Coordinates of C-alpha atoms in Angstrom, one line a residue:
Chain A
M276 CA 49.3 116.5 98.9
A277 CA 47.8 116.8 102.4
F278 CA 50.1 119.5 103.5
P279 CA 48.0 122.4 104.9
A280 CA 48.2 125.2 102.4
I281 CA 49.8 128.3 103.8
P282 CA 48.8 131.2 101.5
P283 CA 52.1 132.2 99.7
S284 CA 51.3 135.9 100.4
W285 CA 51.7 135.3 104.1
L286 CA 55.2 133.7 103.5
F287 CA 56.1 136.6 101.2
G288 CA 54.9 138.9 103.9
L289 CA 57.1 137.2 106.5
V290 CA 60.2 137.2 104.3
G291 CA 59.6 140.8 103.2
G292 CA 59.1 141.7 106.9
L293 CA 62.4 140.2 107.9
M294 CA 64.1 142.3 105.1
I295 CA 62.4 145.4 106.5
G296 CA 63.5 144.6 110.0
G297 CA 67.0 143.8 108.7
A298 CA 67.2 147.2 107.0
A299 CA 66.1 148.9 110.3
A300 CA 68.6 146.9 112.3
L301 CA 71.4 147.9 109.9
L302 CA 70.6 151.6 110.2
L303 CA 70.4 151.4 114.0
L304 CA 73.5 149.3 114.7
V305 CA 75.8 150.9 112.1
N306 CA 74.6 154.5 111.9
G307 CA 72.8 154.9 115.2
R308 CA 69.6 156.1 113.4
I309 CA 65.9 155.1 113.6
M310 CA 64.6 153.9 110.3
G311 CA 61.3 155.8 110.1
A312 CA 60.2 156.7 106.6
S313 CA 58.1 159.8 107.7
G314 CA 60.9 161.1 110.0
I315 CA 63.6 160.7 107.3
L316 CA 61.5 162.3 104.6
G317 CA 60.2 165.1 106.9
R318 CA 63.6 166.1 108.1
A319 CA 65.0 165.9 104.5
L320 CA 62.2 168.3 103.5
E321 CA 62.9 170.6 106.4
G322 CA 66.4 170.8 105.0
D323 CA 68.3 172.0 108.1
G324 CA 70.5 170.3 110.6
G325 CA 73.2 167.7 109.9
G326 CA 72.9 164.3 108.4
Q327 CA 71.2 165.5 105.2
G328 CA 73.5 163.4 103.0
E329 CA 72.6 160.2 104.6
R330 CA 68.9 161.0 104.6
L331 CA 69.0 161.7 100.9
A332 CA 71.0 158.5 100.2
F333 CA 68.3 156.5 102.1
L334 CA 65.5 158.1 100.1
V335 CA 67.1 157.7 96.7
A336 CA 67.7 154.0 97.4
L337 CA 64.3 153.5 98.9
I338 CA 62.7 154.9 95.7
G339 CA 65.3 153.8 93.2
V340 CA 66.1 150.2 94.1
P341 CA 62.5 148.8 94.0
G342 CA 61.7 151.0 91.1
L343 CA 64.6 149.5 89.0
V344 CA 63.7 146.0 90.1
V345 CA 60.1 146.5 89.0
A346 CA 61.1 148.3 85.7
W347 CA 63.4 145.3 84.9
H348 CA 61.2 142.4 86.2
G349 CA 57.7 143.9 85.9
G350 CA 54.7 142.4 87.5
A351 CA 54.1 144.7 90.4
V352 CA 50.9 146.6 90.9
T353 CA 50.0 149.2 93.5
H354 CA 46.2 149.3 92.8
A355 CA 46.6 153.0 93.8
S356 CA 43.4 154.9 93.3
T357 CA 43.3 157.4 90.4
D358 CA 40.7 159.5 92.3
L359 CA 43.2 162.4 92.6
P360 CA 41.3 164.6 95.1
L361 CA 40.9 161.5 97.4
M362 CA 44.7 160.7 97.1
A363 CA 45.5 164.4 97.7
V364 CA 43.4 164.5 100.9
A365 CA 44.9 161.1 102.0
G366 CA 48.4 162.3 101.4
L367 CA 47.9 165.5 103.4
L368 CA 46.4 163.5 106.3
V369 CA 49.4 161.1 106.3
G370 CA 51.9 163.9 105.9
I371 CA 50.5 166.1 108.8
G372 CA 49.6 163.1 111.0
T373 CA 53.0 161.3 110.8
R374 CA 54.9 164.5 111.6
M375 CA 52.5 165.4 114.4
A376 CA 52.9 161.9 115.9
N377 CA 56.6 161.7 115.1
G378 CA 56.3 158.5 113.3
C379 CA 54.5 156.1 111.0
T380 CA 54.4 152.3 110.5
S381 CA 58.1 151.9 110.2
G382 CA 59.2 154.3 113.0
H383 CA 56.5 153.6 115.5
G384 CA 55.3 150.2 114.3
V385 CA 58.7 148.5 113.6
C386 CA 61.4 150.4 115.4
G387 CA 59.4 151.7 118.4
M388 CA 57.3 148.7 119.2
S389 CA 60.3 146.4 119.1
R390 CA 61.9 148.4 121.9
F391 CA 58.6 148.3 123.9
S392 CA 58.2 152.1 123.7
L393 CA 54.8 153.0 125.2
R394 CA 54.5 156.0 122.8
S395 CA 54.9 153.8 119.8
I396 CA 52.5 151.1 121.1
A397 CA 49.9 153.8 121.7
A398 CA 50.5 155.4 118.3
T399 CA 50.3 152.0 116.5
G400 CA 47.1 151.1 118.3
V401 CA 45.5 154.4 117.3
Y402 CA 46.4 154.3 113.6
L403 CA 45.4 150.7 113.3
V404 CA 42.0 151.2 115.0
V405 CA 41.3 154.5 113.3
G406 CA 42.4 153.0 110.0
M407 CA 40.0 150.1 110.3
A408 CA 37.1 152.4 111.4
V409 CA 37.7 154.9 108.6
Y410 CA 38.0 152.1 106.0
F411 CA 34.7 150.6 107.3
I412 CA 32.9 153.9 107.0
A413 CA 34.4 154.9 103.7
R414 CA 33.8 151.5 102.1
H415 CA 30.8 149.9 103.7
I416 CA 28.7 153.0 104.7
V417 CA 29.6 155.9 102.5
G418 CA 30.8 153.8 99.6
V419 CA 33.6 156.0 98.3
L420 CA 36.2 153.2 98.2
Chain B
M264 CA 80.4 155.5 104.7
R265 CA 77.3 156.7 106.6
A266 CA 75.6 157.5 103.3
L267 CA 76.5 154.1 101.9
V268 CA 75.0 152.3 104.9
S269 CA 72.0 154.5 104.6
A270 CA 71.5 153.7 101.0
A271 CA 71.9 149.9 101.7
S272 CA 69.2 150.2 104.4
G273 CA 66.9 152.2 102.2
G274 CA 67.3 149.8 99.3
L275 CA 66.7 146.7 101.5
F276 CA 63.7 148.5 103.1
G277 CA 62.2 149.2 99.7
L278 CA 62.8 145.6 98.5
G279 CA 61.2 144.2 101.7
L280 CA 58.2 146.4 101.1
L281 CA 57.9 145.1 97.5
V282 CA 58.4 141.4 98.5
S283 CA 56.0 141.6 101.4
G284 CA 53.2 143.0 99.2
M285 CA 52.9 146.2 101.2
T286 CA 53.4 148.4 98.0
D287 CA 50.0 147.0 96.9
T288 CA 47.3 149.2 98.4
A289 CA 44.7 146.5 97.9
K290 CA 46.6 144.2 100.4
V291 CA 46.9 147.0 102.9
Q292 CA 43.2 148.0 102.6
G293 CA 42.4 144.2 102.8
W294 CA 44.1 144.2 106.2
L295 CA 42.0 147.2 107.3
D296 CA 38.8 145.7 105.9
V297 CA 37.8 143.7 109.0
A298 CA 34.2 143.6 107.9
G299 CA 35.0 142.3 104.4
T300 CA 37.5 139.8 103.0
W301 CA 40.1 140.4 105.7
D302 CA 43.7 139.8 104.7
P303 CA 46.1 139.1 107.6
T304 CA 49.3 139.5 105.5
L305 CA 50.2 142.8 107.2
A306 CA 50.5 141.0 110.6
F307 CA 53.1 138.7 109.1
V308 CA 55.0 141.7 107.7
L309 CA 55.0 143.6 111.0
G310 CA 55.8 140.5 113.0
G311 CA 58.7 139.6 110.6
A312 CA 60.1 143.1 110.8
I313 CA 59.9 143.3 114.6
L314 CA 61.9 140.0 115.0
P315 CA 65.4 141.3 113.8
M316 CA 64.7 144.6 115.6
L317 CA 64.1 142.9 119.0
L318 CA 67.6 141.4 118.6
A319 CA 69.1 144.7 117.3
W320 CA 67.8 146.7 120.3
R321 CA 69.4 144.1 122.7
I322 CA 72.7 144.4 120.9
A323 CA 72.4 148.2 120.8
A324 CA 71.8 148.3 124.6
R325 CA 74.9 146.1 125.2
R326 CA 77.1 148.1 122.9
G327 CA 75.8 151.6 123.8
R328 CA 77.1 153.0 120.5
A329 CA 76.6 152.3 116.9
V330 CA 79.5 150.9 114.8
L331 CA 80.3 154.3 113.3
G332 CA 80.5 155.8 116.7
D333 CA 77.1 157.6 117.2
P334 CA 75.2 157.1 120.4
I335 CA 72.2 154.8 120.2
P336 CA 69.0 157.1 120.1
E337 CA 67.6 157.5 123.6
R338 CA 64.2 156.1 124.5
P339 CA 61.8 159.0 124.3
A340 CA 59.9 160.0 127.5
P341 CA 56.7 158.0 127.7
L342 CA 54.6 161.0 127.0
I343 CA 51.3 160.0 125.5
D344 CA 49.7 163.3 124.6
A345 CA 47.1 164.7 122.2
R346 CA 49.7 165.4 119.6
L347 CA 50.8 161.8 119.5
L348 CA 47.2 160.4 119.5
G349 CA 45.7 163.0 117.2
G350 CA 48.5 162.7 114.7
S351 CA 48.2 159.0 114.7
A352 CA 44.5 159.3 114.1
L353 CA 45.0 161.6 111.1
F354 CA 47.6 159.2 109.8
G355 CA 45.3 156.2 110.2
A356 CA 42.5 158.0 108.3
G357 CA 44.8 158.9 105.4
W358 CA 46.3 155.4 105.4
A359 CA 42.8 153.9 105.1
L360 CA 41.6 156.2 102.3
S361 CA 44.7 155.5 100.2
G362 CA 46.2 152.2 101.3
F363 CA 49.6 154.0 101.5
C364 CA 51.8 154.8 104.5
P365 CA 55.0 156.8 103.9
G366 CA 57.4 153.9 103.3
P367 CA 55.4 152.0 100.6
A368 CA 54.3 155.2 99.0
L369 CA 57.9 156.2 98.4
A370 CA 59.1 152.7 97.5
S371 CA 56.4 152.3 94.8
L372 CA 56.8 155.9 93.4
G373 CA 58.4 154.4 90.2
W374 CA 55.3 152.5 89.2
S375 CA 52.4 153.8 91.3
G376 CA 51.2 156.1 88.5
I377 CA 49.5 159.5 88.9
G378 CA 47.6 158.5 92.0
G379 CA 50.7 157.4 93.8
T380 CA 52.6 160.6 92.7
V381 CA 49.8 162.9 93.9
F382 CA 49.7 161.1 97.2
V383 CA 53.5 161.5 97.7
L384 CA 53.4 165.2 96.7
A385 CA 50.4 165.9 99.0
M386 CA 52.2 164.0 101.8
A387 CA 55.3 166.2 101.4
V388 CA 53.1 169.3 101.4
G389 CA 51.4 168.1 104.6
M390 CA 54.8 167.5 106.3
I391 CA 56.1 171.0 105.3
A392 CA 52.8 172.6 106.4
W393 CA 53.0 171.0 109.8
Q394 CA 56.6 172.0 110.3
A395 CA 56.0 175.6 109.2
A396 CA 53.0 175.9 111.5
R397 CA 55.1 174.5 114.4
R398 CA 58.0 176.9 113.7
R399 CA 55.6 179.9 113.6
R400 CA 54.1 178.9 117.0
T401 CA 57.5 178.6 118.5
A402 CA 58.5 182.0 117.1
V403 CA 55.3 183.6 118.5
A404 CA 55.9 182.0 121.9
A405 CA 59.5 183.3 122.0

């Protein structure tokens, strides 16, 4: 067949992306909340203020629903590194960084950029460029990845 | 009702992350590896996720309130400061080293093994540490 081959992973990416955007739209339009993973987790850990019930419901479903699907269906891999000191350092950086910047890929990247927030566009630009630079150094220069 | 909608959103978010391949750290690091075998999937995911939200923000602006009565979150002041940029840089570094950002790390907690679990625990510690440090600073200033 002469049909140009679009890699299926791009199509899955687009479909999954539409689902992510649909989830963010649902939370915004019905509950009036920004769907940011780091903000929801960070405030849930802080433990004060209202809205704790809906944050916990979000987190339980975020962890539980894909977990059940994978347990039943199988086949998913994360390729997560088992270099535990590396993962601990990375987790600390992500935890501190996302709370400092008030957002991550979902809050700034999806919810903020789609409303043309300058803060979110700046944040997304920085974590993309720094992410690419750090990956380049870690993989191609230092060789730890 | 709010919790139910929240759970529906969290579940759909998690499934979207799974379907899109973003729970696979190799795909995310493939996107960051511009000097290697670059994988553009993440651009399709981000683009796909922004589309429904473009529409949602338009509807939100017209309605002014969410269906359950809450006001639509206000647009933050366009303050681009060291905290925003520095935090995003730290986040970008941790994202590159692990291939995880907060959403996919949580969504894949059920099958990401010891590496994924250590990442999520460290991320939680980092969040609590930042908040504790900030609270102490505010207390000293007051």
